[in-house]
Coordinates of C-alpha atoms and ligand atoms in Angstrom, one line a residue:
Chain M
M1 CA -62.4 16.9 29.6
E2 CA -61.5 17.4 33.3
T3 CA -60.5 14.9 36.0
D4 CA -58.9 15.0 39.4
V5 CA -56.4 12.3 38.6
L6 CA -55.3 11.2 35.1
I7 CA -53.5 7.9 34.9
I8 CA -51.6 7.0 31.8
G9 CA -51.4 3.2 31.4
G10 CA -53.8 0.6 32.8
G11 CA -51.3 -2.0 33.8
P12 CA -50.8 -3.3 37.3
A13 CA -49.1 0.0 38.4
G14 CA -51.8 2.2 37.0
L15 CA -54.5 0.1 38.5
S16 CA -52.9 0.1 41.9
A17 CA -52.7 3.9 41.8
A18 CA -56.3 4.0 40.5
Y19 CA -57.5 2.0 43.5
E20 CA -55.8 4.2 46.1
T21 CA -57.1 7.4 44.5
A22 CA -60.6 6.4 43.4
S23 CA -61.4 4.6 46.6
R24 CA -60.8 7.9 48.5
G25 CA -63.4 9.7 46.4
L26 CA -61.2 11.2 43.7
N27 CA -62.5 11.4 40.1
V28 CA -60.0 9.2 38.2
T29 CA -59.5 8.7 34.5
I30 CA -57.3 5.9 33.0
I31 CA -56.0 6.3 29.5
E32 CA -54.9 2.9 28.0
E33 CA -53.5 2.4 24.6
T34 CA -54.6 -1.2 24.1
W35 CA -58.2 -2.4 24.2
Y36 CA -58.0 -3.9 27.7
L37 CA -56.8 -3.2 31.2
G38 CA -54.1 -5.3 32.9
G39 CA -51.0 -4.4 30.9
Q40 CA -48.3 -7.0 30.5
L41 CA -49.8 -9.2 33.3
V42 CA -52.5 -10.4 31.0
Q43 CA -50.2 -12.9 29.1
Q44 CA -48.4 -14.1 32.2
T45 CA -49.4 -17.6 33.2
Q46 CA -46.7 -18.1 35.8
S47 CA -46.9 -17.0 39.5
F48 CA -44.3 -14.9 41.1
E49 CA -42.4 -15.1 44.4
D50 CA -41.3 -11.5 44.5
M51 CA -44.8 -10.2 45.1
P52 CA -46.7 -8.5 47.8
N53 CA -48.0 -11.2 50.2
H54 CA -51.6 -11.4 49.1
Y55 CA -50.7 -12.0 45.5
R56 CA -48.1 -14.8 45.9
Q57 CA -50.3 -17.8 45.0
L58 CA -51.8 -16.3 41.9
C59 CA -50.5 -16.2 38.4
G60 CA -50.1 -13.1 36.3
F61 CA -53.5 -12.9 34.6
E62 CA -55.4 -13.8 37.8
I63 CA -53.7 -10.9 39.5
A64 CA -54.8 -8.6 36.7
E65 CA -58.4 -9.9 37.0
N66 CA -58.2 -9.3 40.7
L67 CA -57.1 -5.8 40.4
I68 CA -59.6 -4.9 37.7
K69 CA -62.4 -6.2 40.0
K70 CA -61.0 -4.3 42.9
V71 CA -61.2 -0.9 41.2
E72 CA -64.6 -1.7 39.5
P73 CA -66.9 -0.3 42.3
F74 CA -65.4 3.2 42.2
G75 CA -66.7 4.4 38.9
I76 CA -63.3 5.0 37.3
H77 CA -63.5 6.6 33.8
V78 CA -61.6 4.1 31.7
L79 CA -60.7 5.1 28.2
T80 CA -59.2 2.1 26.4
D81 CA -57.9 2.5 22.8
H82 CA -56.8 5.9 23.9
T83 CA -53.2 7.1 23.8
L84 CA -51.3 10.0 25.3
I85 CA -49.6 11.6 22.3
G86 CA -48.6 15.1 23.5
L87 CA -48.9 18.0 25.9
Y88 CA -50.6 21.3 25.3
E89 CA -48.9 24.6 26.2
N90 CA -51.3 25.1 29.1
G91 CA -50.2 21.8 30.7
E92 CA -53.2 19.7 29.5
M93 CA -52.5 16.3 28.1
G94 CA -53.2 15.5 24.5
I95 CA -55.1 12.3 24.1
S96 CA -55.8 10.5 20.8
N97 CA -58.4 7.9 20.0
D98 CA -57.1 7.5 16.4
R99 CA -59.9 9.9 15.1
D100 CA -59.7 12.9 17.4
V101 CA -57.1 14.5 19.6
F102 CA -58.5 16.2 22.7
P103 CA -57.1 17.8 25.8
V104 CA -57.6 16.5 29.3
K105 CA -57.1 18.8 32.2
A106 CA -56.1 17.0 35.4
S107 CA -55.1 18.2 38.9
K108 CA -52.5 15.3 39.1
I109 CA -51.1 12.9 36.5
I110 CA -49.7 9.5 37.3
M111 CA -47.7 8.0 34.4
A112 CA -47.5 4.2 34.5
T113 CA -46.4 3.4 31.0
G114 CA -44.3 0.2 31.8
A115 CA -41.2 -1.2 30.2
A116 CA -40.2 -2.1 26.7
E117 CA -38.1 -5.1 25.6
I118 CA -34.6 -4.5 24.3
A119 CA -33.7 -6.2 21.0
V120 CA -30.5 -8.3 20.4
P121 CA -29.1 -7.4 17.0
F122 CA -27.1 -9.7 14.7
P123 CA -27.0 -10.1 11.0
K124 CA -30.5 -10.6 9.6
W125 CA -32.2 -10.4 13.0
T126 CA -35.0 -8.5 11.3
L127 CA -36.1 -11.6 9.3
P128 CA -39.7 -12.5 9.9
G129 CA -40.0 -15.1 12.7
I130 CA -37.4 -13.4 14.9
M131 CA -39.2 -11.7 17.8
T132 CA -38.7 -10.6 21.3
A133 CA -39.4 -13.1 24.1
G134 CA -42.4 -11.0 25.2
A135 CA -43.9 -11.1 21.7
A136 CA -43.7 -14.9 21.7
Q137 CA -45.4 -15.0 25.2
I138 CA -48.2 -12.7 24.0
L139 CA -48.8 -14.9 21.0
I140 CA -49.1 -18.1 22.9
N141 CA -50.8 -16.9 26.1
R142 CA -52.9 -14.0 25.1
D143 CA -53.7 -14.6 21.4
R144 CA -53.5 -18.4 21.5
V145 CA -51.5 -18.6 18.4
L146 CA -48.4 -20.8 18.0
P147 CA -45.6 -18.7 16.5
G148 CA -44.0 -21.9 15.1
T149 CA -42.9 -25.4 16.0
K150 CA -39.1 -25.1 16.8
T151 CA -37.3 -22.3 18.4
I152 CA -34.2 -21.1 20.2
L153 CA -33.9 -18.4 22.9
I154 CA -31.2 -15.8 22.9
G155 CA -30.5 -14.4 26.3
S156 CA -30.8 -16.1 29.7
S157 CA -32.8 -14.0 32.2
S158 CA -35.4 -15.7 34.4
F159 CA -38.0 -14.5 31.9
A160 CA -36.2 -16.5 29.1
F161 CA -36.3 -19.6 31.4
E162 CA -40.0 -19.1 32.2
L163 CA -40.8 -18.6 28.6
A164 CA -38.8 -21.8 27.6
K165 CA -41.1 -23.7 30.0
Q166 CA -44.2 -22.2 28.6
L167 CA -43.2 -22.8 25.0
H168 CA -42.4 -26.4 25.8
E169 CA -45.8 -26.8 27.5
V170 CA -47.6 -25.8 24.4
G171 CA -45.7 -28.4 22.3
I172 CA -43.0 -26.2 20.8
E173 CA -39.5 -27.8 20.5
V174 CA -37.1 -25.5 22.4
K175 CA -33.6 -26.2 21.0
G176 CA -31.7 -24.2 23.6
I177 CA -31.2 -21.1 25.6
V178 CA -28.1 -19.2 24.3
E179 CA -25.9 -17.2 26.7
Q180 CA -22.8 -15.4 25.6
Q181 CA -21.3 -15.3 29.1
S182 CA -20.0 -18.3 31.0
D183 CA -22.5 -17.8 33.9
I184 CA -26.2 -17.8 34.2
V185 CA -27.4 -15.3 36.8
L186 CA -30.9 -15.9 38.1
Q187 CA -32.7 -15.0 41.3
N188 CA -34.1 -18.5 41.5
N189 CA -31.8 -21.3 40.5
C190 CA -34.7 -23.9 40.6
L191 CA -35.5 -22.6 37.1
I192 CA -32.2 -24.1 35.8
D193 CA -33.0 -27.5 37.2
E194 CA -36.5 -27.4 35.7
I195 CA -35.1 -26.5 32.3
E196 CA -32.5 -29.3 32.5
K197 CA -35.3 -31.8 33.4
L198 CA -37.1 -30.8 30.2
N199 CA -33.9 -31.6 28.2
I200 CA -33.6 -28.0 27.0
P201 CA -29.9 -27.3 26.5
I202 CA -28.4 -24.3 28.2
L203 CA -25.7 -23.1 25.8
K204 CA -23.2 -21.0 27.7
N205 CA -20.2 -19.2 26.2
T206 CA -22.1 -19.2 22.9
K207 CA -22.8 -16.3 20.6
V208 CA -25.1 -15.8 17.7
I209 CA -23.3 -15.4 14.3
E210 CA -26.3 -14.8 12.0
A211 CA -29.8 -15.9 10.9
E212 CA -30.5 -17.4 7.5
G213 CA -33.6 -18.0 5.6
K214 CA -35.6 -17.2 2.5
G215 CA -38.4 -14.8 3.4
Q216 CA -38.3 -15.9 7.0
V217 CA -35.9 -17.4 9.5
E218 CA -35.0 -21.0 8.8
T219 CA -31.6 -21.4 10.5
L220 CA -29.7 -19.7 13.3
V221 CA -26.0 -20.0 13.3
I222 CA -24.3 -20.0 16.7
E223 CA -20.8 -20.5 17.8
S224 CA -19.1 -21.8 20.9
N225 CA -15.6 -23.2 21.8
Q226 CA -16.6 -26.3 19.8
G227 CA -17.1 -24.2 16.7
P228 CA -20.1 -23.0 14.7
Q229 CA -23.4 -24.9 14.8
R230 CA -26.4 -24.5 12.6
I231 CA -29.8 -24.8 14.3
D232 CA -32.9 -25.5 12.3
V233 CA -35.7 -23.3 13.6
D234 CA -38.9 -21.5 12.4
F235 CA -38.8 -18.8 15.0
V236 CA -36.3 -17.2 17.4
C237 CA -37.0 -15.4 20.7
L238 CA -34.7 -12.5 21.8
D239 CA -34.3 -11.6 25.4
G240 CA -32.2 -8.4 25.7
G241 CA -33.7 -7.2 29.0
R242 CA -36.1 -4.3 29.5
N243 CA -36.0 -0.6 30.0
P244 CA -38.6 1.9 31.2
I245 CA -40.6 3.5 28.4
L246 CA -39.7 7.2 28.5
E247 CA -41.7 8.9 25.9
A248 CA -44.5 10.3 28.1
F249 CA -41.9 11.6 30.6
L250 CA -39.9 13.3 27.8
I251 CA -43.1 15.0 26.5
A252 CA -43.9 16.2 30.1
N253 CA -40.3 17.6 30.4
C254 CA -39.4 15.3 33.4
S255 CA -35.7 15.1 34.1
L256 CA -34.0 11.6 33.8
S257 CA -31.0 9.9 35.4
Y258 CA -29.1 6.9 34.2
R259 CA -29.2 3.9 36.5
K260 CA -28.0 0.7 34.9
I261 CA -29.4 -1.5 37.6
L262 CA -32.9 0.1 37.3
G263 CA -32.9 -0.5 33.5
G264 CA -31.1 2.5 32.0
W265 CA -32.6 6.0 31.9
V266 CA -35.3 6.5 34.5
P267 CA -37.3 9.6 35.3
D268 CA -36.2 11.4 38.5
Y269 CA -38.6 11.2 41.4
D270 CA -38.8 11.9 45.1
L271 CA -40.1 9.7 48.0
N272 CA -43.7 10.5 46.9
F273 CA -42.9 9.4 43.3
E274 CA -43.4 12.9 42.1
T275 CA -41.2 13.7 39.1
S276 CA -39.4 17.0 38.4
S277 CA -42.5 18.1 36.6
E278 CA -44.9 19.4 39.2
G279 CA -48.0 17.3 39.6
V280 CA -46.7 14.5 37.4
Y281 CA -46.1 11.3 39.3
V282 CA -44.6 8.0 38.2
A283 CA -45.5 4.3 39.0
G284 CA -44.6 0.8 38.1
N285 CA -41.8 -0.3 35.8
S286 CA -41.3 3.3 34.7
T287 CA -39.8 3.9 38.2
G288 CA -37.1 1.3 37.4
I289 CA -37.2 -2.4 37.0
T290 CA -36.5 -4.2 40.3
S291 CA -39.1 -6.7 41.5
K292 CA -42.7 -7.6 40.7
A293 CA -43.7 -6.2 44.1
A294 CA -42.3 -2.8 43.2
I295 CA -44.8 -2.5 40.4
F296 CA -47.8 -2.7 42.7
L297 CA -46.3 -0.9 45.6
T298 CA -45.0 2.1 43.7
G299 CA -48.5 2.4 42.2
S300 CA -50.0 2.4 45.7
L301 CA -47.4 4.9 46.9
S302 CA -47.9 7.4 44.1
G303 CA -51.7 7.0 44.6
I304 CA -51.4 7.8 48.3
S305 CA -49.2 10.8 47.6
V306 CA -51.7 12.2 45.2
C307 CA -54.5 11.7 47.8
E308 CA -52.4 13.5 50.3
S309 CA -51.6 16.5 48.1
L310 CA -55.3 16.8 47.1
G311 CA -56.3 16.8 50.7
K312 CA -58.1 13.4 50.7
I313 CA -56.0 12.1 53.6
N314 CA -54.1 14.0 56.2
S315 CA -50.3 13.8 56.4
T316 CA -50.2 11.6 59.5
E317 CA -52.3 9.0 57.9
A318 CA -50.5 9.3 54.6
S319 CA -47.1 8.9 56.1
Q320 CA -48.2 5.8 58.1
M321 CA -49.5 4.2 54.9
K322 CA -46.5 5.2 52.9
N323 CA -44.2 3.7 55.5
L324 CA -46.2 0.4 55.4
F325 CA -45.8 0.2 51.6
W326 CA -42.1 1.1 51.7
E327 CA -41.6 -1.5 54.5
E328 CA -43.3 -4.2 52.4
L329 CA -41.1 -3.3 49.4
Y330 CA -38.0 -3.6 51.5
Q331 CA -39.1 -6.9 52.9
V332 CA -39.5 -8.4 49.4
E333 CA -36.5 -6.8 47.8
Q334 CA -34.0 -7.6 50.6
Q335 CA -34.7 -11.2 49.6
V336 CA -34.9 -11.0 45.9
N337 CA -33.1 -7.9 44.7
L338 CA -31.3 -5.9 47.3
E339 CA -29.2 -4.3 44.6
G340 CA -32.3 -3.0 42.9
W341 CA -33.6 -1.6 46.2
N342 CA -30.3 0.2 46.9
S343 CA -30.2 1.6 43.4
R344 CA -33.7 3.0 43.8
L345 CA -32.7 4.8 47.0
K346 CA -29.6 6.1 45.2
H347 CA -31.8 7.3 42.4
I348 CA -34.0 9.2 44.9
E349 CA -30.9 10.6 46.7
G350 CA -29.4 11.7 43.4
Y351 CA -32.5 13.8 42.8
M352 CA -33.4 14.9 46.3
G353 CA -30.0 15.2 48.0
P354 CA -28.0 13.0 50.4
N355 CA -30.0 11.0 53.0
S356 CA -33.3 12.2 51.7
H357 CA -34.8 8.8 52.3
Q358 CA -34.1 9.0 56.1
S359 CA -37.5 10.3 56.6
L360 CA -38.7 6.8 56.1
S361 CA -38.3 6.1 59.7
G362 CA -37.2 2.5 60.5
I363 CA -36.6 1.6 56.9
G364 CA -34.0 4.4 56.5
R365 CA -32.1 2.9 59.4
K366 CA -32.1 -0.6 57.8
I367 CA -30.5 0.8 54.7
N368 CA -27.6 2.1 56.6
G369 CA -27.3 -0.8 58.9
Chain E
M1 CA -22.7 -8.1 14.5
D2 CA -21.2 -7.0 11.3
N3 CA -21.5 -3.8 9.3
T4 CA -24.6 -4.9 7.5
T5 CA -26.5 -5.6 10.7
I6 CA -29.7 -3.5 10.7
I7 CA -29.8 -1.3 13.8
C8 CA -32.9 0.9 13.1
R9 CA -35.4 -1.5 11.6
C10 CA -38.1 1.1 10.9
E11 CA -35.7 3.2 8.7
E12 CA -33.4 0.3 7.6
I13 CA -30.2 1.9 8.9
N14 CA -27.3 -0.4 9.4
Q15 CA -24.3 -0.5 11.7
E16 CA -22.0 0.9 9.1
E17 CA -24.2 4.0 8.5
I18 CA -24.3 4.7 12.2
E19 CA -20.5 4.3 12.5
E20 CA -20.0 6.6 9.6
A21 CA -22.1 9.3 11.3
I22 CA -20.0 8.9 14.4
Q23 CA -16.8 9.2 12.4
I24 CA -17.9 12.5 11.1
G25 CA -18.6 13.8 14.6
A26 CA -22.0 12.5 15.8
E27 CA -22.0 12.1 19.6
T28 CA -25.7 11.8 20.4
F29 CA -28.7 9.9 19.1
D30 CA -30.1 13.1 17.8
D31 CA -26.9 13.8 15.8
I32 CA -27.3 10.4 14.2
K33 CA -31.0 11.0 13.6
R34 CA -30.4 14.2 11.7
L35 CA -27.7 12.6 9.5
T36 CA -29.4 9.2 8.8
R37 CA -33.2 9.3 9.7
C38 CA -32.4 6.6 12.3
G39 CA -35.1 6.8 15.0
M40 CA -37.6 8.6 12.8
G41 CA -39.7 5.5 11.9
P42 CA -43.1 4.4 13.2
C43 CA -41.7 3.2 16.6
Q44 CA -40.0 6.6 17.1
S45 CA -36.8 5.0 18.4
K46 CA -38.4 2.7 21.0
I47 CA -36.6 -0.3 19.3
C48 CA -33.3 1.3 18.2
M49 CA -32.6 3.7 21.1
N50 CA -30.7 1.3 23.2
L51 CA -28.8 -0.3 20.3
V52 CA -27.7 3.1 18.9
S53 CA -26.7 4.3 22.4
S54 CA -24.5 1.2 22.9
I55 CA -22.8 1.8 19.6
I56 CA -22.2 5.5 20.4
S57 CA -20.8 4.6 23.9
E58 CA -18.5 1.9 22.4
K59 CA -17.2 4.1 19.6
T60 CA -16.8 7.4 21.5
S61 CA -15.8 5.8 24.9
H62 CA -18.4 7.9 26.6
P63 CA -20.2 5.9 29.3
L64 CA -23.9 5.3 28.6
S65 CA -24.8 7.8 31.3
Q66 CA -23.4 10.4 29.1
V67 CA -25.2 9.4 25.9
P68 CA -28.5 11.3 26.1
V69 CA -31.8 9.9 24.9
P70 CA -33.3 11.2 21.7
R71 CA -35.6 14.2 21.8
L72 CA -39.1 13.0 21.2
R73 CA -41.7 15.1 19.4
I74 CA -45.4 15.5 19.5
P75 CA -47.4 13.5 18.3
L76 CA -46.0 10.3 20.0
R77 CA -48.2 8.2 17.7
P78 CA -49.2 8.7 14.1
I79 CA -52.5 10.6 13.9
Q80 CA -54.8 11.2 10.9
I81 CA -54.1 14.2 8.7
S82 CA -57.8 15.0 8.9
T83 CA -57.5 15.4 12.6
L84 CA -54.7 17.8 12.2
A85 CA -56.1 19.8 9.3
T86 CA -59.8 19.9 9.4
G87 CA -62.8 17.7 10.1
S88 CA -62.0 17.1 13.8
S89 CA -64.8 18.2 16.1
N90 CA -62.1 18.8 18.8
F91 CA -59.3 21.1 19.2
S92 CA -55.8 20.1 18.2
S93 CA -52.8 22.3 18.4
V94 CA -51.9 22.0 14.8
K95 CA -55.5 22.7 13.8
S96 CA -55.3 26.0 15.7
V97 CA -52.3 26.8 13.6
M98 CA -54.2 26.0 10.4
D99 CA -57.0 28.2 11.6
E100 CA -54.8 31.2 11.5
V101 CA -54.2 30.8 7.8
E102 CA -56.6 32.9 5.7
L103 CA -59.4 30.9 4.2
D104 CA -58.6 31.5 0.6
E105 CA -54.9 30.7 1.1
R106 CA -56.0 27.3 2.3
R107 CA -57.7 26.5 -0.9
Ligands
FAD401 C1 -43.9 -8.1 26.3 C2 -43.6 -8.1 27.8 C3 -43.7 -9.3 28.5 C4 -43.5 -9.3 29.9 N1 -43.6 -10.5 30.5 C5 -43.1 -10.6 31.8 C6 -43.1 -11.8 32.5 O1 -43.4 -12.9 32.0 N2 -42.6 -11.9 33.8 C7 -42.3 -10.7 34.4 O2 -41.9 -10.8 35.6 N3 -42.3 -9.5 33.8 C8 -42.7 -9.4 32.5 N4 -42.8 -8.2 31.9 C9 -42.4 -7.0 32.7 C10 -43.7 -6.2 32.8 O3 -43.3 -4.9 32.4 C11 -44.3 -6.2 34.3 O4 -44.6 -7.5 34.6 C12 -45.5 -5.4 34.5 O5 -46.6 -5.7 33.6 C13 -45.2 -3.9 34.5 O6 -46.3 -3.2 35.0 P1 -46.6 -1.7 34.6 O7 -47.9 -1.4 35.1 O8 -45.4 -0.9 35.1 O9 -46.5 -1.7 33.0 P2 -47.4 -2.4 31.9 O10 -48.0 -3.7 32.4 O11 -46.6 -2.5 30.7 O12 -48.6 -1.4 31.7 C14 -48.4 -0.1 31.0 C15 -49.7 0.2 30.2 O13 -49.5 1.5 29.7 C16 -50.0 1.6 28.4 N5 -49.4 2.7 27.8 C17 -48.1 2.9 27.5 N6 -47.9 4.1 26.9 C18 -49.1 4.7 26.8 C19 -49.5 5.9 26.2 N7 -48.7 6.8 25.7 N8 -50.9 6.2 26.3 C20 -51.7 5.3 26.8 N9 -51.4 4.1 27.3 C21 -50.1 3.8 27.3 C22 -49.7 0.2 27.8 O14 -50.6 -0.1 26.8 C23 -49.8 -0.7 29.0 O15 -51.1 -1.3 29.1 C24 -43.1 -8.2 30.5 C25 -42.9 -7.0 29.8 C26 -43.2 -7.0 28.4 C27 -43.0 -5.7 27.7
FES402 S1 -36.3 1.1 15.0 FE1 -35.5 3.0 14.7 S2 -37.3 4.2 14.6 FE2 -38.0 2.3 14.9

């Protein structure tokens, strides 16, 4: 099989890149491991503030529907239930549909494989009923299955707070949000008030001792200054944060750098989101986890860069568009995650050399100012 | 966490086994993988990578930025043996290796 642009991952980043490339006449193929497009947005019933302007009023799954509609007219070749599993010696990608493995030859590749959740280990954390926060969200919102009736959340990111609300809404008793540290650090402190109004206890300075249960979790033992406490539960949600999924980049021999703020190891990339492997670009959470807006905007930026290098737009037009997307990203992130924005620029600098982002006229000045 | 806490759930490797590997000189995920099978399960280390790296970092005092990620191998997902060996209408790299084997040797 041959295509101009091969996109690995049909989440919001992959779809944003697909829009920019396919709408300019390129032949685009999306490889998606699951049976649907939309990625992790599909189970998100909340709306987000850290979004590009035109998406701010919508909740996650509506944005996904929007994006899918937006790319529909351009005849993108969508292969769901297909997975990237390897790379051939001649640079073609090895795609599997569970029966056959076949090569795809592409002029440019955009990898948008998203992020994975990090587990929180403690004795017997592998008992059935103990799952990541994202797994619980997928069960209630995508699959419409209740994972249980009473739960406790371990970890206190804004995602845990969001999830606690959603679990409460569907009638699950949330017995607390457990945080080892003495502080809860959120971008949006309204979430704390909302959780307190729902009478969900926020248990700071508390650590997990172990889980107990016969054949499945029945009790979670936690400990604070006031001593140990046994919580009666039938499932537990773990929120250990997320990191970029790296496997596709490792297969394509892309170099990586460690950036704690971006989520750990992240593929190296330049201002065009091209990795160290020529013709392989990156988009979405795989570029580092900063804001929701970054997922879409890095998708668009990689798409524009691919169009430019395949001669679909000239460099003047391309740099105008890229500046607009970078500017928008800066506008969002200076409000919600300046640390993430700075870390991304450091990441680019680490790969491209000092001050390499100065070419972003205007935006470059703001960084130094 | 205690010594019995499972770190690699696919291969059921616990904290103690990982610490033992570090004691005898393991410094990277791949070292531990070769000694214990940690990371060789169906998830191919997607779940245990971070947990193992933190233990290595803690025990060796190397910062996480100096604990490299595991080397991943093709295929990233399990594929059917029939795809690899025969039957498949399409080319696969392993099939091409099998094709080089003399026919009667194959039987
Ligand atoms: C379980 C879970 C729940 C989340 N919930 C929230 C939330 O509530 N709020 C929030 O702000 N953020 C959430 N996130 C973060 C989420 O990663 C982003 O919101 C967003 O979906 C990331 O977009 P993306 O396009 O980079 O990746 P994704 O949306 O993850 O899309 C990547 C796509 O690539 C596909 N893929 C991966 N590897 C391969 C391969 N080898 N071959 C073919 N296809 C492949 C995947 O199937 C997936 O569809 C969640 C993440 C996870 C893992
Ligand atoms: S948890 Fe270690 S290989 Fe899956």
